[in-house]
Coordinates of C-alpha atoms in Angstrom, one line a residue:
M1 CA 23.7 141.4 31.2
P2 CA 21.8 141.8 28.3
L3 CA 22.1 144.6 25.6
L4 CA 18.3 146.0 25.1
N5 CA 17.3 148.7 21.6
V6 CA 15.3 150.4 23.0
S7 CA 12.5 153.0 20.0
H8 CA 10.4 155.1 21.5
I9 CA 8.0 157.3 20.0
T10 CA 5.6 159.9 20.0
T11 CA 3.5 161.0 17.6
Y12 CA 1.2 163.7 17.9
T13 CA -2.0 164.9 14.6
Y14 CA -3.2 168.6 13.6
R15 CA -5.6 169.1 10.8
Q16 CA -3.7 172.1 10.2
P17 CA -0.4 173.3 11.0
V18 CA 0.2 175.3 14.1
A19 CA 3.1 176.6 16.2
F20 CA 4.6 174.6 18.7
G21 CA 6.3 175.8 21.8
E22 CA 8.7 174.3 24.5
H23 CA 8.8 171.0 24.2
R24 CA 10.4 168.9 28.2
L25 CA 11.7 165.0 27.6
M26 CA 12.1 162.8 28.9
V27 CA 13.7 159.5 27.1
R28 CA 17.2 159.3 27.7
P29 CA 17.1 156.3 30.5
R30 CA 19.2 156.7 33.8
E31 CA 23.0 155.9 33.8
S32 CA 23.5 153.8 37.0
Y33 CA 25.6 150.4 38.0
D34 CA 23.3 147.7 37.0
Q35 CA 21.9 150.1 33.4
H36 CA 24.2 151.5 31.0
L37 CA 23.7 154.1 28.2
V38 CA 26.1 152.3 25.0
D39 CA 23.9 154.5 21.9
A40 CA 21.4 156.9 22.8
R41 CA 19.6 159.3 19.5
L42 CA 16.9 162.1 19.4
R43 CA 15.2 163.1 15.9
I44 CA 12.3 165.0 15.8
E45 CA 10.3 166.3 13.8
P46 CA 9.7 169.1 12.8
R47 CA 13.8 169.8 13.9
P48 CA 13.6 172.4 16.4
S49 CA 15.2 175.5 16.3
G50 CA 16.5 174.8 19.6
L51 CA 17.2 171.4 21.8
R52 CA 19.3 171.7 24.7
W53 CA 20.7 168.8 27.9
V54 CA 19.4 169.5 32.0
Q55 CA 19.7 167.8 34.7
D56 CA 16.1 168.0 36.4
V57 CA 16.2 167.6 40.7
F58 CA 16.4 164.3 40.4
G59 CA 18.9 163.9 37.8
N60 CA 17.0 163.0 35.2
S61 CA 17.9 163.9 31.3
V62 CA 15.8 166.2 29.7
A63 CA 16.0 167.6 26.1
I64 CA 14.8 171.2 26.0
A65 CA 13.5 172.0 22.5
T66 CA 12.6 175.2 20.8
F67 CA 11.0 175.4 17.5
D68 CA 10.9 177.4 14.8
K69 CA 8.3 176.3 12.3
R70 CA 4.6 174.9 12.0
A71 CA 4.3 171.3 10.6
S72 CA 0.9 169.4 10.8
S73 CA 2.8 167.0 13.2
L74 CA 4.8 166.8 15.4
V75 CA 7.1 163.7 16.6
V76 CA 10.1 163.3 18.9
E77 CA 11.5 159.1 18.5
S78 CA 14.4 158.0 20.8
Q79 CA 16.4 155.6 20.0
V80 CA 18.9 153.3 21.9
K81 CA 21.1 150.5 23.4
V82 CA 21.2 149.9 26.8
D83 CA 23.6 147.0 28.9
H84 CA 20.9 145.7 30.7
H85 CA 22.4 144.2 34.7
P86 CA 18.7 142.5 36.4
A87 CA 18.8 141.9 39.6
E88 CA 16.5 139.0 41.6
I89 CA 14.6 139.7 45.1
Q90 CA 17.6 137.8 46.3
K91 CA 20.1 140.5 46.3
V92 CA 18.0 142.9 48.8
N93 CA 20.0 143.1 51.3
I94 CA 19.3 145.3 54.0
E95 CA 20.3 147.2 57.2
D96 CA 19.3 145.0 60.9
Y97 CA 17.8 147.2 62.1
A98 CA 15.2 147.9 59.4
R99 CA 14.5 143.9 57.9
L100 CA 11.8 144.2 60.5
Y101 CA 8.5 147.2 60.8
P102 CA 8.1 149.2 62.0
F103 CA 11.5 150.9 61.6
T104 CA 12.9 154.6 61.5
Y105 CA 15.3 155.2 58.7
A106 CA 18.8 156.6 60.3
A107 CA 19.0 160.7 60.8
E108 CA 21.0 161.9 58.4
E109 CA 19.1 159.6 55.3
M110 CA 15.9 161.3 56.5
P111 CA 16.5 165.2 55.4
D112 CA 16.7 163.9 52.4
L113 CA 14.0 161.3 52.7
L114 CA 10.8 162.9 53.7
R115 CA 9.2 164.6 50.8
S116 CA 9.8 161.4 49.4
I117 CA 6.9 160.3 52.7
E118 CA 5.2 162.1 52.8
R119 CA 1.3 162.0 51.4
Q120 CA 0.1 163.0 47.6
H121 CA -3.5 162.4 48.4
L122 CA -6.0 162.4 50.6
D123 CA -7.1 160.2 52.1
P124 CA -9.9 161.4 54.8
L125 CA -11.4 157.9 55.5
R126 CA -7.9 155.7 55.9
Q127 CA -8.5 153.6 53.2
V128 CA -5.4 153.7 51.5
D129 CA -4.4 153.1 55.4
S130 CA -6.5 150.1 55.8
W131 CA -5.2 148.3 53.0
A132 CA -1.8 148.6 53.6
R133 CA -1.8 147.7 56.9
Q134 CA -3.2 144.3 56.4
F135 CA 0.1 143.1 55.3
L136 CA 1.4 144.2 58.7
H137 CA 1.7 140.4 60.5
P138 CA -0.9 139.9 63.9
S139 CA 2.2 139.5 65.4
G140 CA 3.7 142.5 65.5
K141 CA 6.3 141.2 63.5
T142 CA 6.3 141.7 60.1
E143 CA 9.4 141.6 57.0
T144 CA 9.9 144.3 55.6
L145 CA 10.7 143.0 52.1
A146 CA 7.9 140.2 52.3
M147 CA 5.5 143.6 53.6
L148 CA 6.3 145.3 50.3
S149 CA 6.1 142.7 48.1
G150 CA 2.9 141.1 48.8
M151 CA 1.8 144.1 48.5
T152 CA 3.5 144.3 45.1
E153 CA 2.0 140.5 44.4
A154 CA -1.5 141.9 45.9
I155 CA -1.9 144.7 43.6
K156 CA -1.0 142.0 40.9
R157 CA -3.4 139.1 41.9
D158 CA -6.9 141.2 43.1
F159 CA -6.8 144.0 40.5
T160 CA -7.2 144.2 37.0
Y161 CA -4.4 145.7 34.5
V162 CA -7.1 148.3 31.5
S163 CA -5.0 150.2 28.8
R164 CA -6.5 154.3 29.6
A165 CA -6.6 155.9 26.4
E166 CA -7.6 159.8 28.8
K167 CA -4.7 161.3 30.6
G168 CA -4.6 161.3 33.3
T169 CA -4.1 158.7 37.0
Q170 CA -6.4 158.5 39.5
T171 CA -7.0 158.5 43.0
P172 CA -5.3 156.0 45.0
I173 CA -8.9 155.6 46.6
E174 CA -10.4 155.5 43.0
S175 CA -8.2 152.4 42.5
L176 CA -9.6 150.8 45.8
T177 CA -12.9 151.1 44.4
R178 CA -12.9 149.9 41.1
M179 CA -9.9 147.4 42.0
K180 CA -8.5 148.4 38.3
G181 CA -6.7 150.3 36.6
T182 CA -3.3 150.8 35.2
C183 CA 0.8 150.7 35.6
R184 CA 0.8 154.5 36.6
D185 CA -2.8 154.1 38.6
Y186 CA -0.9 151.1 39.7
A187 CA 2.1 152.8 40.9
V188 CA 0.8 155.6 42.7
L189 CA -2.2 153.9 45.0
M190 CA 1.8 151.5 46.1
I191 CA 3.6 154.3 47.0
E192 CA 1.0 156.6 48.9
A193 CA 0.5 153.0 50.3
A194 CA 4.0 152.7 51.3
R195 CA 4.0 156.4 52.2
A196 CA 1.4 156.2 54.9
L197 CA 3.2 153.4 56.6
G198 CA 6.6 155.5 57.1
F199 CA 8.7 154.0 53.3
A200 CA 10.5 156.7 51.1
A201 CA 8.4 155.8 47.8
R202 CA 9.0 158.1 44.6
F203 CA 7.2 157.8 41.2
V204 CA 8.9 155.4 37.7
S205 CA 8.8 156.2 35.1
G206 CA 10.1 153.1 31.9
Y207 CA 10.0 150.3 30.0
V208 CA 9.0 146.9 30.8
Y209 CA 11.1 144.7 28.9
N210 CA 10.4 140.4 28.2
A211 CA 13.7 138.9 29.4
T212 CA 13.6 135.5 27.8
A213 CA 10.7 134.1 25.9
S214 CA 8.8 132.5 28.3
E215 CA 8.3 135.8 30.4
R216 CA 4.7 137.2 29.4
R217 CA 5.0 141.7 31.1
T218 CA 2.2 143.8 31.0
G219 CA 2.2 147.1 30.2
G220 CA 4.6 146.4 26.6
G221 CA 3.5 148.9 23.9
N222 CA 3.6 152.2 25.7
T223 CA 6.2 153.6 28.0
H224 CA 5.5 151.3 31.6
A225 CA 5.7 152.6 35.0
W226 CA 6.8 151.7 38.6
V227 CA 7.6 152.1 42.3
R228 CA 11.0 152.2 44.1
V229 CA 11.3 152.3 47.6
Y230 CA 13.8 153.0 50.4
L231 CA 15.6 149.6 52.0
P232 CA 18.3 150.8 54.2
G233 CA 21.0 148.9 52.7
S234 CA 20.3 148.0 49.0
G235 CA 18.9 151.9 48.5
W236 CA 15.9 152.3 45.9
V237 CA 14.7 147.9 45.7
E238 CA 11.9 148.6 42.5
F239 CA 8.9 147.1 42.8
D240 CA 6.9 146.7 39.7
P241 CA 3.0 146.6 41.3
T242 CA 1.3 145.9 37.3
N243 CA 4.1 143.0 37.6
G244 CA 4.9 141.0 40.8
I245 CA 8.8 142.9 40.1
V246 CA 10.3 142.9 43.2
G247 CA 14.1 143.8 41.8
N248 CA 15.1 145.7 38.1
R249 CA 14.0 142.5 35.8
G250 CA 12.6 143.9 33.0
L251 CA 12.6 146.9 33.9
I252 CA 14.4 149.6 32.7
R253 CA 14.2 152.9 34.3
V254 CA 14.0 156.7 32.6
A255 CA 12.5 158.8 34.6
V256 CA 12.7 158.9 38.9
A257 CA 11.3 161.3 40.5
R258 CA 8.7 162.5 43.8
D259 CA 5.7 162.6 41.8
I260 CA 4.1 161.1 38.5
Y261 CA 3.9 164.2 37.4
Q262 CA 7.2 165.7 37.1
A263 CA 7.9 163.0 35.2
V264 CA 6.7 162.6 31.9
P265 CA 7.9 161.8 28.6
V266 CA 7.0 164.1 26.3
S267 CA 5.5 167.5 28.0
G268 CA 5.3 170.8 25.7
T269 CA 2.5 173.8 24.6
W270 CA 1.0 174.2 20.8
S271 CA -1.1 177.2 19.5
G272 CA -3.6 176.8 16.5
F273 CA -7.4 177.2 15.8
P274 CA -9.6 176.0 18.3
G275 CA -10.1 171.9 18.0
S276 CA -6.5 171.4 15.9
F277 CA -5.7 168.3 18.4
L278 CA -6.1 165.2 16.1
D279 CA -4.2 162.1 17.8
M280 CA -1.2 161.0 19.9
E281 CA 0.1 158.2 19.4
V282 CA 2.7 156.3 21.2
S283 CA 5.2 152.8 19.9
V284 CA 7.3 151.2 21.9
D285 CA 9.8 148.3 21.4
V286 CA 12.2 146.7 23.3
R287 CA 14.3 144.3 22.4
V288 CA 17.0 141.8 23.5
D289 CA 20.1 142.1 20.7
G290 CA 19.5 139.0 18.7
Q291 CA 15.8 138.6 19.5
V292 CA 13.3 137.9 17.1
K293 CA 9.6 140.1 17.8
S294 CA 6.9 137.5 18.0
P295 CA 3.4 137.1 20.7
S296 CA 5.9 135.9 23.2
N297 CA 7.1 138.6 23.9
A298 CA 4.4 140.9 22.9
A299 CA 5.0 143.0 26.1
A300 CA 7.4 143.9 25.1
G301 CA 6.5 145.5 21.4
G302 CA 3.4 147.4 19.9
T303 CA 1.2 150.8 20.0
G304 CA -0.6 152.6 22.9
K305 CA -2.5 155.8 23.7
R306 CA -1.7 158.0 26.3

């Protein structure tokens, strides 16, 4: 049960002072049975004229900041301490009726899961469907958890992870064609593949860290993205196709949403002369209490651009 210190700093720079519109900040980790927020501090520079907290439709904590001063930079710094309780794949319990695929969600759960089953991307040639169905056992008896675990591992094994500074996300078909992408591309692909098979799946934004000195997680130094799939008996289960993780080991949830664009860590507007925007830099460092930063935990810290 490691106690984690998370530093998440987002910095925007401009050629000259600009005015800032409303900004939505999703940097506060979610409270749950497996992760507890011990302390949270949010620093914004320039200091906002107003700051209020709301919970969105998914229960994510969102800070809404307004400004009355112009500035040539905007810094959002989140410092949190989280008590994390990692769970391994062996802890995933599935109801008997759902152990083998296909199955149907219970009637009382289906109305609330439907929007998370709906496909979000066009797939006219059924390319995502075909890719997803390769994980079904030829005999027709497919173990649900083994299938989803196999899909998670296949993306980690067969695709090339590349960091990308440009905004936006590849479509699932682009990811299949290029066989490479970022963690958010992998998450979107797996969500669509799971939905193609009838599963309820959601996008998760948060942080990844090395629980031990021997682990080397991919995706550190920035916010991380992965998937949650609803499995009767355990509820929402984490699947990280970037690192081949099943369960929450090394993963800290911040925001959960039906679509990636509902879980943007920092979003907002600014106004000024055209061409004023220079750069955006993101720095994320996750440190286990007492852990000294070294090459062995490089996935936990660093800087990157989104």
